[in-house]
């Protein structure tokens, strides 16, 4: 299939795709023209609500289920609803979302619904111990759920070491190990971390942790975890070098060994994705800024097929296609 835009008429980004009850659901950010000038802090991404979309068939219509959560209904809200994800357990659906609190610190919140298409009712507080952005939840084959998250610069990950806020708030020096995506087991009720978050370490071909100066390969933001043939694929954006990359591990915590680029840069600064199997084929959901004429903060979600080589590596794709 050719890459296809999914939501004409509404700007959407950061698509998290899942199959629930045989149907494909997409949980994206909802981009708006905020009027805030572009900066490295991402202030121009001042999103205020979420819509959910669904598809019966990948070639068919993408239905907009309307606003499912509004920033004004979140008790602890400050500003900026960034990239969400969703999970299903025991008949309930959980929408996980990054949002700045009233002190302008990104936390991760959760909202609950009886239906995959929402609406979602937010919890009164963010997840205890959460920080930074871009939650992505894996439902593992053994019934455990793991959250992956974290984003550098505007996503504030550089302000923490070992889950504690630090004074300097910089990325490590170029020759030091890079910052990592975080991973934590979720509690049985899906509303908390069941453990202290750990680093999802990415190793190079020599078994060394990727260095902070390795901007073409190091983790920046937008993690996604999927399983293929029993292996754990951690995929992510390299941020300022704009690649979507991946690394493979043997368990949900890693370490993960760097394997390559899934998608070369798209039009627009950010690149953010999810990977989902639907009706026997694998798909990459992502976004670019082509329909808005290149405006970084007005993105549009897309889908294209993703294919593996026989050895389990992913066939790299051109973001400009
Ligand atoms: O959409 C706002 C932010 O831009 C996301 O949280 C990042 O992953 C990047 O796509």
PDB file of C-alpha atoms and ligand atoms in Angstrom:
ATOM      1  CA  UNK A   1       0.000   0.000   0.000  1.00  0.00           C
ATOM      2  CA  UNK A   2       1.069   3.606  -0.583  1.00  0.00           C
ATOM      3  CA  UNK A   3       1.435   5.818   2.519  1.00  0.00           C
ATOM      4  CA  UNK A   4      -1.984   7.254   3.260  1.00  0.00           C
ATOM      5  CA  UNK A   5      -3.152  10.234   5.363  1.00  0.00           C
ATOM      6  CA  UNK A   6      -5.857   9.215   7.814  1.00  0.00           C
ATOM      7  CA  UNK A   7      -7.526  12.343   9.197  1.00  0.00           C
ATOM      8  CA  UNK A   8      -8.087  14.995   6.503  1.00  0.00           C
ATOM      9  CA  UNK A   9      -9.779  18.067   7.970  1.00  0.00           C
ATOM     10  CA  UNK A  10      -8.140  17.804  11.389  1.00  0.00           C
ATOM     11  CA  UNK A  11      -4.438  18.039  12.280  1.00  0.00           C
ATOM     12  CA  UNK A  12      -3.269  14.982  14.239  1.00  0.00           C
ATOM     13  CA  UNK A  13       0.131  13.643  15.318  1.00  0.00           C
ATOM     14  CA  UNK A  14       1.864  10.960  17.391  1.00  0.00           C
ATOM     15  CA  UNK A  15      -0.525   8.111  16.445  1.00  0.00           C
ATOM     16  CA  UNK A  16      -0.713   5.174  18.868  1.00  0.00           C
ATOM     17  CA  UNK A  17      -2.550   2.309  17.153  1.00  0.00           C
ATOM     18  CA  UNK A  18      -4.097  -0.746  18.813  1.00  0.00           C
ATOM     19  CA  UNK A  19      -6.527  -3.473  17.818  1.00  0.00           C
ATOM     20  CA  UNK A  20      -9.372  -3.782  20.316  1.00  0.00           C
ATOM     21  CA  UNK A  21     -12.289  -6.178  19.634  1.00  0.00           C
ATOM     22  CA  UNK A  22     -11.070  -6.756  16.060  1.00  0.00           C
ATOM     23  CA  UNK A  23     -11.137  -3.062  15.191  1.00  0.00           C
ATOM     24  CA  UNK A  24      -8.204  -0.672  14.796  1.00  0.00           C
ATOM     25  CA  UNK A  25      -8.197   2.316  17.158  1.00  0.00           C
ATOM     26  CA  UNK A  26      -5.837   5.280  16.865  1.00  0.00           C
ATOM     27  CA  UNK A  27      -5.014   7.580  19.779  1.00  0.00           C
ATOM     28  CA  UNK A  28      -3.164  10.642  18.397  1.00  0.00           C
ATOM     29  CA  UNK A  29      -2.335  14.134  19.598  1.00  0.00           C
ATOM     30  CA  UNK A  30      -4.679  16.834  18.239  1.00  0.00           C
ATOM     31  CA  UNK A  31      -2.569  19.645  16.778  1.00  0.00           C
ATOM     32  CA  UNK A  32      -3.911  23.196  16.748  1.00  0.00           C
ATOM     33  CA  UNK A  33      -2.720  26.633  15.663  1.00  0.00           C
ATOM     34  CA  UNK A  34      -1.789  28.012  19.073  1.00  0.00           C
ATOM     35  CA  UNK A  35      -0.120  31.185  17.832  1.00  0.00           C
ATOM     36  CA  UNK A  36       2.877  30.477  20.104  1.00  0.00           C
ATOM     37  CA  UNK A  37       6.245  30.973  18.329  1.00  0.00           C
ATOM     38  CA  UNK A  38       8.303  27.827  17.650  1.00  0.00           C
ATOM     39  CA  UNK A  39      11.122  27.109  20.135  1.00  0.00           C
ATOM     40  CA  UNK A  40      13.262  24.170  21.388  1.00  0.00           C
ATOM     41  CA  UNK A  41      11.015  23.876  24.431  1.00  0.00           C
ATOM     42  CA  UNK A  42       8.077  22.865  22.219  1.00  0.00           C
ATOM     43  CA  UNK A  43       5.827  25.650  23.540  1.00  0.00           C
ATOM     44  CA  UNK A  44       4.154  25.850  20.125  1.00  0.00           C
ATOM     45  CA  UNK A  45       2.706  22.354  20.712  1.00  0.00           C
ATOM     46  CA  UNK A  46      -0.068  23.715  22.924  1.00  0.00           C
ATOM     47  CA  UNK A  47      -2.662  21.003  22.373  1.00  0.00           C
ATOM     48  CA  UNK A  48      -5.881  21.049  24.387  1.00  0.00           C
ATOM     49  CA  UNK A  49      -7.836  17.859  23.736  1.00  0.00           C
ATOM     50  CA  UNK A  50      -7.762  14.371  22.261  1.00  0.00           C
ATOM     51  CA  UNK A  51      -9.888  12.707  19.587  1.00  0.00           C
ATOM     52  CA  UNK A  52      -9.996   8.932  19.033  1.00  0.00           C
ATOM     53  CA  UNK A  53     -10.234   7.420  15.536  1.00  0.00           C
ATOM     54  CA  UNK A  54     -11.181   3.904  14.426  1.00  0.00           C
ATOM     55  CA  UNK A  55     -11.005   1.799  11.279  1.00  0.00           C
ATOM     56  CA  UNK A  56     -12.708  -1.474  10.320  1.00  0.00           C
ATOM     57  CA  UNK A  57     -10.278  -1.917   7.473  1.00  0.00           C
ATOM     58  CA  UNK A  58      -6.917  -0.324   6.708  1.00  0.00           C
ATOM     59  CA  UNK A  59      -8.073   0.733   3.231  1.00  0.00           C
ATOM     60  CA  UNK A  60     -11.417   1.989   4.548  1.00  0.00           C
ATOM     61  CA  UNK A  61     -12.698   5.057   6.321  1.00  0.00           C
ATOM     62  CA  UNK A  62     -11.097   6.453   9.479  1.00  0.00           C
ATOM     63  CA  UNK A  63     -13.940   7.449  11.819  1.00  0.00           C
ATOM     64  CA  UNK A  64     -13.474  10.432  14.156  1.00  0.00           C
ATOM     65  CA  UNK A  65     -15.155   9.737  17.525  1.00  0.00           C
ATOM     66  CA  UNK A  66     -14.814  13.387  18.540  1.00  0.00           C
ATOM     67  CA  UNK A  67     -13.344  14.899  21.700  1.00  0.00           C
ATOM     68  CA  UNK A  68     -12.718  12.177  24.288  1.00  0.00           C
ATOM     69  CA  UNK A  69     -10.753  14.183  26.864  1.00  0.00           C
ATOM     70  CA  UNK A  70     -10.360  17.959  27.286  1.00  0.00           C
ATOM     71  CA  UNK A  71      -7.575  19.672  29.214  1.00  0.00           C
ATOM     72  CA  UNK A  72     -10.128  21.748  31.136  1.00  0.00           C
ATOM     73  CA  UNK A  73     -11.566  18.547  32.656  1.00  0.00           C
ATOM     74  CA  UNK A  74      -8.230  17.329  34.056  1.00  0.00           C
ATOM     75  CA  UNK A  75      -8.035  18.441  37.715  1.00  0.00           C
ATOM     76  CA  UNK A  76      -4.229  18.808  37.824  1.00  0.00           C
ATOM     77  CA  UNK A  77      -3.823  20.415  34.406  1.00  0.00           C
ATOM     78  CA  UNK A  78      -1.452  23.128  33.414  1.00  0.00           C
ATOM     79  CA  UNK A  79      -0.922  23.034  29.646  1.00  0.00           C
ATOM     80  CA  UNK A  80       0.072  20.963  26.606  1.00  0.00           C
ATOM     81  CA  UNK A  81      -1.559  17.591  26.013  1.00  0.00           C
ATOM     82  CA  UNK A  82       1.171  15.694  24.162  1.00  0.00           C
ATOM     83  CA  UNK A  83       1.456  12.198  22.689  1.00  0.00           C
ATOM     84  CA  UNK A  84      -0.962   9.687  24.315  1.00  0.00           C
ATOM     85  CA  UNK A  85      -1.372   5.924  24.295  1.00  0.00           C
ATOM     86  CA  UNK A  86      -4.118   3.518  25.354  1.00  0.00           C
ATOM     87  CA  UNK A  87      -4.425   0.043  26.850  1.00  0.00           C
ATOM     88  CA  UNK A  88      -7.215  -2.431  27.557  1.00  0.00           C
ATOM     89  CA  UNK A  89      -7.627  -4.638  30.620  1.00  0.00           C
ATOM     90  CA  UNK A  90     -10.669  -6.483  31.999  1.00  0.00           C
ATOM     91  CA  UNK A  91     -13.259  -4.485  30.043  1.00  0.00           C
ATOM     92  CA  UNK A  92     -11.781  -1.070  30.852  1.00  0.00           C
ATOM     93  CA  UNK A  93      -9.786   1.190  28.549  1.00  0.00           C
ATOM     94  CA  UNK A  94      -7.002   3.413  29.839  1.00  0.00           C
ATOM     95  CA  UNK A  95      -5.791   6.554  28.088  1.00  0.00           C
ATOM     96  CA  UNK A  96      -2.297   7.582  29.214  1.00  0.00           C
ATOM     97  CA  UNK A  97      -1.224  11.135  28.432  1.00  0.00           C
ATOM     98  CA  UNK A  98       1.603  13.615  29.134  1.00  0.00           C
ATOM     99  CA  UNK A  99       0.557  17.021  30.434  1.00  0.00           C
ATOM    100  CA  UNK A 100       2.339  19.855  32.214  1.00  0.00           C
ATOM    101  CA  UNK A 101       1.089  20.356  35.745  1.00  0.00           C
ATOM    102  CA  UNK A 102       0.496  23.759  37.328  1.00  0.00           C
ATOM    103  CA  UNK A 103       4.267  24.116  37.950  1.00  0.00           C
ATOM    104  CA  UNK A 104       4.984  23.530  34.229  1.00  0.00           C
ATOM    105  CA  UNK A 105       6.436  20.077  34.927  1.00  0.00           C
ATOM    106  CA  UNK A 106       5.445  17.262  32.570  1.00  0.00           C
ATOM    107  CA  UNK A 107       3.714  14.339  34.318  1.00  0.00           C
ATOM    108  CA  UNK A 108       1.851  11.354  32.937  1.00  0.00           C
ATOM    109  CA  UNK A 109      -1.863  11.112  33.601  1.00  0.00           C
ATOM    110  CA  UNK A 110      -4.433   8.405  33.085  1.00  0.00           C
ATOM    111  CA  UNK A 111      -8.113   8.557  32.167  1.00  0.00           C
ATOM    112  CA  UNK A 112     -10.526   5.610  32.107  1.00  0.00           C
ATOM    113  CA  UNK A 113     -13.461   4.525  29.935  1.00  0.00           C
ATOM    114  CA  UNK A 114     -15.691   1.506  29.401  1.00  0.00           C
ATOM    115  CA  UNK A 115     -15.240   1.883  25.646  1.00  0.00           C
ATOM    116  CA  UNK A 116     -12.156   2.100  23.426  1.00  0.00           C
ATOM    117  CA  UNK A 117     -13.558   5.213  21.753  1.00  0.00           C
ATOM    118  CA  UNK A 118     -14.084   6.986  25.092  1.00  0.00           C
ATOM    119  CA  UNK A 119     -15.005   9.461  26.461  1.00  0.00           C
ATOM    120  CA  UNK A 120     -12.342   9.062  29.157  1.00  0.00           C
ATOM    121  CA  UNK A 121     -12.647  10.223  32.773  1.00  0.00           C
ATOM    122  CA  UNK A 122      -9.342  11.524  34.171  1.00  0.00           C
ATOM    123  CA  UNK A 123      -7.953  10.505  37.536  1.00  0.00           C
ATOM    124  CA  UNK A 124      -7.598  13.383  39.978  1.00  0.00           C
ATOM    125  CA  UNK A 125      -3.766  13.252  40.058  1.00  0.00           C
ATOM    126  CA  UNK A 126      -0.974  12.261  37.695  1.00  0.00           C
ATOM    127  CA  UNK A 127       0.674   8.857  38.113  1.00  0.00           C
ATOM    128  CA  UNK A 128       2.791   9.029  41.262  1.00  0.00           C
ATOM    129  CA  UNK A 129       6.494   9.280  40.418  1.00  0.00           C
ATOM    130  CA  UNK A 130       5.826  10.019  36.735  1.00  0.00           C
ATOM    131  CA  UNK A 131       7.846  12.596  34.830  1.00  0.00           C
ATOM    132  CA  UNK A 132       8.505  13.591  31.207  1.00  0.00           C
ATOM    133  CA  UNK A 133       6.369  12.621  28.190  1.00  0.00           C
ATOM    134  CA  UNK A 134       5.260  10.096  25.554  1.00  0.00           C
ATOM    135  CA  UNK A 135       3.807   7.076  27.399  1.00  0.00           C
ATOM    136  CA  UNK A 136       3.516   3.853  25.378  1.00  0.00           C
ATOM    137  CA  UNK A 137       2.089   0.705  26.959  1.00  0.00           C
ATOM    138  CA  UNK A 138       2.888  -2.897  26.023  1.00  0.00           C
ATOM    139  CA  UNK A 139       0.423  -5.638  26.948  1.00  0.00           C
ATOM    140  CA  UNK A 140       2.800  -8.585  27.196  1.00  0.00           C
ATOM    141  CA  UNK A 141       1.815 -12.158  26.333  1.00  0.00           C
ATOM    142  CA  UNK A 142       1.845 -13.101  30.050  1.00  0.00           C
ATOM    143  CA  UNK A 143      -0.816 -10.475  30.904  1.00  0.00           C
ATOM    144  CA  UNK A 144       1.622  -7.942  32.375  1.00  0.00           C
ATOM    145  CA  UNK A 145       1.577  -4.324  31.217  1.00  0.00           C
ATOM    146  CA  UNK A 146       4.693  -2.166  30.879  1.00  0.00           C
ATOM    147  CA  UNK A 147       4.866   1.553  30.274  1.00  0.00           C
ATOM    148  CA  UNK A 148       7.733   3.109  28.280  1.00  0.00           C
ATOM    149  CA  UNK A 149       8.149   6.873  28.186  1.00  0.00           C
ATOM    150  CA  UNK A 150      10.471   9.872  28.161  1.00  0.00           C
ATOM    151  CA  UNK A 151      11.490  12.751  25.908  1.00  0.00           C
ATOM    152  CA  UNK A 152      14.509  15.093  25.877  1.00  0.00           C
ATOM    153  CA  UNK A 153      14.472  18.976  25.765  1.00  0.00           C
ATOM    154  CA  UNK A 154      10.773  20.076  25.702  1.00  0.00           C
ATOM    155  CA  UNK A 155       9.894  16.692  27.189  1.00  0.00           C
ATOM    156  CA  UNK A 156      12.185  17.495  30.164  1.00  0.00           C
ATOM    157  CA  UNK A 157      13.882  14.059  30.472  1.00  0.00           C
ATOM    158  CA  UNK A 158      17.300  15.761  30.740  1.00  0.00           C
ATOM    159  CA  UNK A 159      16.167  17.250  34.058  1.00  0.00           C
ATOM    160  CA  UNK A 160      16.253  13.814  35.777  1.00  0.00           C
ATOM    161  CA  UNK A 161      18.791  11.167  36.738  1.00  0.00           C
ATOM    162  CA  UNK A 162      17.667   7.926  38.439  1.00  0.00           C
ATOM    163  CA  UNK A 163      14.096   9.328  38.501  1.00  0.00           C
ATOM    164  CA  UNK A 164      15.168  12.332  40.628  1.00  0.00           C
ATOM    165  CA  UNK A 165      15.106  15.947  39.455  1.00  0.00           C
ATOM    166  CA  UNK A 166      18.622  17.389  39.144  1.00  0.00           C
ATOM    167  CA  UNK A 167      19.991  20.933  39.213  1.00  0.00           C
ATOM    168  CA  UNK A 168      21.766  21.207  35.859  1.00  0.00           C
ATOM    169  CA  UNK A 169      19.091  19.685  33.611  1.00  0.00           C
ATOM    170  CA  UNK A 170      21.403  19.009  30.634  1.00  0.00           C
ATOM    171  CA  UNK A 171      21.919  15.948  28.462  1.00  0.00           C
ATOM    172  CA  UNK A 172      25.073  14.057  29.562  1.00  0.00           C
ATOM    173  CA  UNK A 173      28.408  14.944  27.887  1.00  0.00           C
ATOM    174  CA  UNK A 174      28.907  13.460  24.417  1.00  0.00           C
ATOM    175  CA  UNK A 175      31.214  10.652  25.632  1.00  0.00           C
ATOM    176  CA  UNK A 176      28.888   9.574  28.470  1.00  0.00           C
ATOM    177  CA  UNK A 177      26.032   7.048  28.163  1.00  0.00           C
ATOM    178  CA  UNK A 178      22.953   8.560  26.545  1.00  0.00           C
ATOM    179  CA  UNK A 179      19.734   9.192  28.415  1.00  0.00           C
ATOM    180  CA  UNK A 180      17.332   6.272  28.076  1.00  0.00           C
ATOM    181  CA  UNK A 181      13.613   5.738  27.658  1.00  0.00           C
ATOM    182  CA  UNK A 182      12.101   4.729  31.004  1.00  0.00           C
ATOM    183  CA  UNK A 183      10.212   1.487  31.607  1.00  0.00           C
ATOM    184  CA  UNK A 184       8.031   0.364  34.515  1.00  0.00           C
ATOM    185  CA  UNK A 185       5.605  -2.454  35.193  1.00  0.00           C
ATOM    186  CA  UNK A 186       2.083  -1.126  35.736  1.00  0.00           C
ATOM    187  CA  UNK A 187       0.075  -1.990  38.834  1.00  0.00           C
ATOM    188  CA  UNK A 188      -2.842  -4.437  38.609  1.00  0.00           C
ATOM    189  CA  UNK A 189      -5.327  -1.552  38.526  1.00  0.00           C
ATOM    190  CA  UNK A 190      -3.370   0.115  35.666  1.00  0.00           C
ATOM    191  CA  UNK A 191      -3.276   3.440  37.522  1.00  0.00           C
ATOM    192  CA  UNK A 192       0.222   3.358  39.049  1.00  0.00           C
ATOM    193  CA  UNK A 193       3.761   2.177  38.565  1.00  0.00           C
ATOM    194  CA  UNK A 194       4.286  -1.146  40.330  1.00  0.00           C
ATOM    195  CA  UNK A 195       8.029  -0.513  40.641  1.00  0.00           C
ATOM    196  CA  UNK A 196      10.721   2.138  40.461  1.00  0.00           C
ATOM    197  CA  UNK A 197      11.148   3.075  36.768  1.00  0.00           C
ATOM    198  CA  UNK A 198      14.212   1.582  35.073  1.00  0.00           C
ATOM    199  CA  UNK A 199      16.330   2.647  32.096  1.00  0.00           C
ATOM    200  CA  UNK A 200      15.636   0.891  28.782  1.00  0.00           C
ATOM    201  CA  UNK A 201      19.315   0.793  27.777  1.00  0.00           C
ATOM    202  CA  UNK A 202      20.246   0.642  24.074  1.00  0.00           C
ATOM    203  CA  UNK A 203      23.567  -1.024  23.205  1.00  0.00           C
ATOM    204  CA  UNK A 204      25.664  -0.666  20.081  1.00  0.00           C
ATOM    205  CA  UNK A 205      27.023  -3.601  18.049  1.00  0.00           C
ATOM    206  CA  UNK A 206      29.881  -4.011  20.586  1.00  0.00           C
ATOM    207  CA  UNK A 207      27.589  -4.252  23.585  1.00  0.00           C
ATOM    208  CA  UNK A 208      28.390  -0.692  24.766  1.00  0.00           C
ATOM    209  CA  UNK A 209      25.604   1.677  25.789  1.00  0.00           C
ATOM    210  CA  UNK A 210      24.957   4.290  23.071  1.00  0.00           C
ATOM    211  CA  UNK A 211      26.663   7.586  23.904  1.00  0.00           C
ATOM    212  CA  UNK A 212      24.889  10.896  24.404  1.00  0.00           C
ATOM    213  CA  UNK A 213      26.863  12.361  21.477  1.00  0.00           C
ATOM    214  CA  UNK A 214      25.604   9.674  19.080  1.00  0.00           C
ATOM    215  CA  UNK A 215      22.725  11.829  17.881  1.00  0.00           C
ATOM    216  CA  UNK A 216      21.993   9.650  14.845  1.00  0.00           C
ATOM    217  CA  UNK A 217      21.138   6.655  17.062  1.00  0.00           C
ATOM    218  CA  UNK A 218      20.538   7.689  20.673  1.00  0.00           C
ATOM    219  CA  UNK A 219      17.046   7.714  22.195  1.00  0.00           C
ATOM    220  CA  UNK A 220      15.322  11.131  22.165  1.00  0.00           C
ATOM    221  CA  UNK A 221      11.523  10.642  22.481  1.00  0.00           C
ATOM    222  CA  UNK A 222       8.434   8.775  21.248  1.00  0.00           C
ATOM    223  CA  UNK A 223       9.082   5.172  22.403  1.00  0.00           C
ATOM    224  CA  UNK A 224       7.023   2.256  21.131  1.00  0.00           C
ATOM    225  CA  UNK A 225       7.297  -1.388  22.121  1.00  0.00           C
ATOM    226  CA  UNK A 226       6.017  -4.296  20.064  1.00  0.00           C
ATOM    227  CA  UNK A 227       6.765  -7.998  19.994  1.00  0.00           C
ATOM    228  CA  UNK A 228       7.651  -9.963  16.893  1.00  0.00           C
ATOM    229  CA  UNK A 229       8.569 -13.646  16.966  1.00  0.00           C
ATOM    230  CA  UNK A 230       9.030 -13.471  20.750  1.00  0.00           C
ATOM    231  CA  UNK A 231      11.536 -10.569  20.630  1.00  0.00           C
ATOM    232  CA  UNK A 232      10.953  -7.101  22.093  1.00  0.00           C
ATOM    233  CA  UNK A 233      11.323  -4.227  19.618  1.00  0.00           C
ATOM    234  CA  UNK A 234      11.930  -0.811  21.169  1.00  0.00           C
ATOM    235  CA  UNK A 235      11.448   1.851  18.490  1.00  0.00           C
ATOM    236  CA  UNK A 236      11.862   5.600  18.979  1.00  0.00           C
ATOM    237  CA  UNK A 237      12.706   8.987  17.540  1.00  0.00           C
ATOM    238  CA  UNK A 238      16.250  10.396  17.545  1.00  0.00           C
ATOM    239  CA  UNK A 239      14.752  13.895  17.849  1.00  0.00           C
ATOM    240  CA  UNK A 240      17.224  16.423  16.474  1.00  0.00           C
ATOM    241  CA  UNK A 241      18.433  13.979  13.769  1.00  0.00           C
ATOM    242  CA  UNK A 242      14.817  13.053  12.971  1.00  0.00           C
ATOM    243  CA  UNK A 243      15.186   9.289  12.453  1.00  0.00           C
ATOM    244  CA  UNK A 244      12.805   6.579  13.600  1.00  0.00           C
ATOM    245  CA  UNK A 245      15.101   3.811  14.850  1.00  0.00           C
ATOM    246  CA  UNK A 246      14.761   0.486  16.631  1.00  0.00           C
ATOM    247  CA  UNK A 247      16.610  -1.870  18.915  1.00  0.00           C
ATOM    248  CA  UNK A 248      15.800  -5.488  19.832  1.00  0.00           C
ATOM    249  CA  UNK A 249      15.874  -7.203  23.231  1.00  0.00           C
ATOM    250  CA  UNK A 250      14.956 -10.518  24.844  1.00  0.00           C
ATOM    251  CA  UNK A 251      12.692  -9.173  27.587  1.00  0.00           C
ATOM    252  CA  UNK A 252      10.614  -6.030  28.271  1.00  0.00           C
ATOM    253  CA  UNK A 253      13.384  -4.297  30.241  1.00  0.00           C
ATOM    254  CA  UNK A 254      16.196  -4.859  27.762  1.00  0.00           C
ATOM    255  CA  UNK A 255      18.998  -4.171  27.216  1.00  0.00           C
ATOM    256  CA  UNK A 256      18.132  -3.628  23.563  1.00  0.00           C
ATOM    257  CA  UNK A 257      20.649  -3.834  20.742  1.00  0.00           C
ATOM    258  CA  UNK A 258      20.481  -1.084  18.132  1.00  0.00           C
ATOM    259  CA  UNK A 259      19.407  -2.453  14.727  1.00  0.00           C
ATOM    260  CA  UNK A 260      18.814   0.475  12.382  1.00  0.00           C
ATOM    261  CA  UNK A 261      16.503   3.088  10.917  1.00  0.00           C
ATOM    262  CA  UNK A 262      12.837   2.250  10.321  1.00  0.00           C
ATOM    263  CA  UNK A 263      11.964   5.578   8.698  1.00  0.00           C
ATOM    264  CA  UNK A 264      14.259   8.360   7.483  1.00  0.00           C
ATOM    265  CA  UNK A 265      13.203  11.948   8.326  1.00  0.00           C
ATOM    266  CA  UNK A 266       9.769  13.202   7.322  1.00  0.00           C
ATOM    267  CA  UNK A 267       8.747  16.787   6.541  1.00  0.00           C
ATOM    268  CA  UNK A 268       8.547  18.555   9.926  1.00  0.00           C
ATOM    269  CA  UNK A 269      10.813  18.554  12.988  1.00  0.00           C
ATOM    270  CA  UNK A 270       9.163  15.746  14.951  1.00  0.00           C
ATOM    271  CA  UNK A 271       8.830  12.122  13.944  1.00  0.00           C
ATOM    272  CA  UNK A 272       6.691   9.851  16.117  1.00  0.00           C
ATOM    273  CA  UNK A 273       5.124   6.506  15.406  1.00  0.00           C
ATOM    274  CA  UNK A 274       3.523   3.244  16.469  1.00  0.00           C
ATOM    275  CA  UNK A 275       3.684  -0.264  15.013  1.00  0.00           C
ATOM    276  CA  UNK A 276       0.641  -2.533  15.016  1.00  0.00           C
ATOM    277  CA  UNK A 277      -0.443  -5.830  13.454  1.00  0.00           C
ATOM    278  CA  UNK A 278      -3.921  -5.735  11.920  1.00  0.00           C
ATOM    279  CA  UNK A 279      -5.583  -8.560   9.984  1.00  0.00           C
ATOM    280  CA  UNK A 280      -2.286 -10.390   9.411  1.00  0.00           C
ATOM    281  CA  UNK A 281      -0.149  -7.456   8.244  1.00  0.00           C
ATOM    282  CA  UNK A 282       2.111  -5.047  10.113  1.00  0.00           C
ATOM    283  CA  UNK A 283       1.707  -1.301   9.796  1.00  0.00           C
ATOM    284  CA  UNK A 284       3.696   1.811  10.691  1.00  0.00           C
ATOM    285  CA  UNK A 285       1.590   4.738  11.902  1.00  0.00           C
ATOM    286  CA  UNK A 286       3.419   8.086  11.862  1.00  0.00           C
ATOM    287  CA  UNK A 287       2.976  11.726  10.912  1.00  0.00           C
ATOM    288  CA  UNK A 288       4.416  14.474   8.777  1.00  0.00           C
ATOM    289  CA  UNK A 289       3.757  18.156   8.156  1.00  0.00           C
ATOM    290  CA  UNK A 290       3.171  18.016   4.394  1.00  0.00           C
ATOM    291  CA  UNK A 291      -0.577  18.879   4.418  1.00  0.00           C
ATOM    292  CA  UNK A 292       0.055  22.044   6.490  1.00  0.00           C
ATOM    293  CA  UNK A 293       2.794  23.192   4.115  1.00  0.00           C
ATOM    294  CA  UNK A 294       5.601  22.187   6.503  1.00  0.00           C
ATOM    295  CA  UNK A 295       4.348  23.745   9.747  1.00  0.00           C
ATOM    296  CA  UNK A 296       6.081  21.730  12.467  1.00  0.00           C
ATOM    297  CA  UNK A 297       3.203  22.096  14.913  1.00  0.00           C
ATOM    298  CA  UNK A 298       0.420  21.162  12.435  1.00  0.00           C
ATOM    299  CA  UNK A 299       0.981  17.506  11.597  1.00  0.00           C
ATOM    300  CA  UNK A 300      -1.121  14.810   9.916  1.00  0.00           C
ATOM    301  CA  UNK A 301      -1.098  11.108  10.753  1.00  0.00           C
ATOM    302  CA  UNK A 302      -0.410   8.476   8.099  1.00  0.00           C
ATOM    303  CA  UNK A 303      -0.158   4.714   7.726  1.00  0.00           C
ATOM    304  CA  UNK A 304       1.968   2.450   5.529  1.00  0.00           C
ATOM    305  CA  UNK A 305       2.810  -1.241   5.601  1.00  0.00           C
ATOM    306  CA  UNK A 306       5.913  -2.339   7.539  1.00  0.00           C
ATOM    307  CA  UNK A 307       7.842  -5.451   6.488  1.00  0.00           C
ATOM    308  CA  UNK A 308      10.469  -7.621   8.141  1.00  0.00           C
ATOM    309  CA  UNK A 309      13.401  -9.469   6.675  1.00  0.00           C
ATOM    310  CA  UNK A 310      13.667 -13.200   7.420  1.00  0.00           C
ATOM    311  CA  UNK A 311      16.180 -12.462  10.208  1.00  0.00           C
ATOM    312  CA  UNK A 312      13.655 -10.258  12.023  1.00  0.00           C
ATOM    313  CA  UNK A 313      15.174  -6.917  11.035  1.00  0.00           C
ATOM    314  CA  UNK A 314      12.783  -4.266   9.731  1.00  0.00           C
ATOM    315  CA  UNK A 315      13.000  -3.088   6.128  1.00  0.00           C
ATOM    316  CA  UNK A 316      13.940   0.604   6.255  1.00  0.00           C
ATOM    317  CA  UNK A 317      11.603   3.135   4.615  1.00  0.00           C
ATOM    318  CA  UNK A 318      12.002   6.637   3.177  1.00  0.00           C
ATOM    319  CA  UNK A 319      10.090   9.283   5.154  1.00  0.00           C
ATOM    320  CA  UNK A 320       9.747  11.440   2.026  1.00  0.00           C
ATOM    321  CA  UNK A 321       7.816   8.734   0.088  1.00  0.00           C
TER     322      UNK A 321
HETATM  323  O1  LIG B   1       3.275  16.174  19.920  1.00  0.00           O
HETATM  324  C1  LIG B   1       4.082  16.778  20.886  1.00  0.00           C
HETATM  325  C2  LIG B   1       5.404  16.095  20.983  1.00  0.00           C
HETATM  326  O2  LIG B   1       6.062  16.161  19.722  1.00  0.00           O
HETATM  327  C3  LIG B   1       5.341  14.626  21.274  1.00  0.00           C
HETATM  328  O3  LIG B   1       5.040  14.344  22.593  1.00  0.00           O
HETATM  329  C4  LIG B   1       6.682  14.232  20.812  1.00  0.00           C
HETATM  330  O4  LIG B   1       6.903  12.862  20.697  1.00  0.00           O
HETATM  331  C5  LIG B   1       6.752  14.942  19.483  1.00  0.00           C
HETATM  332  O5  LIG B   1       6.081  14.251  18.465  1.00  0.00           O
END
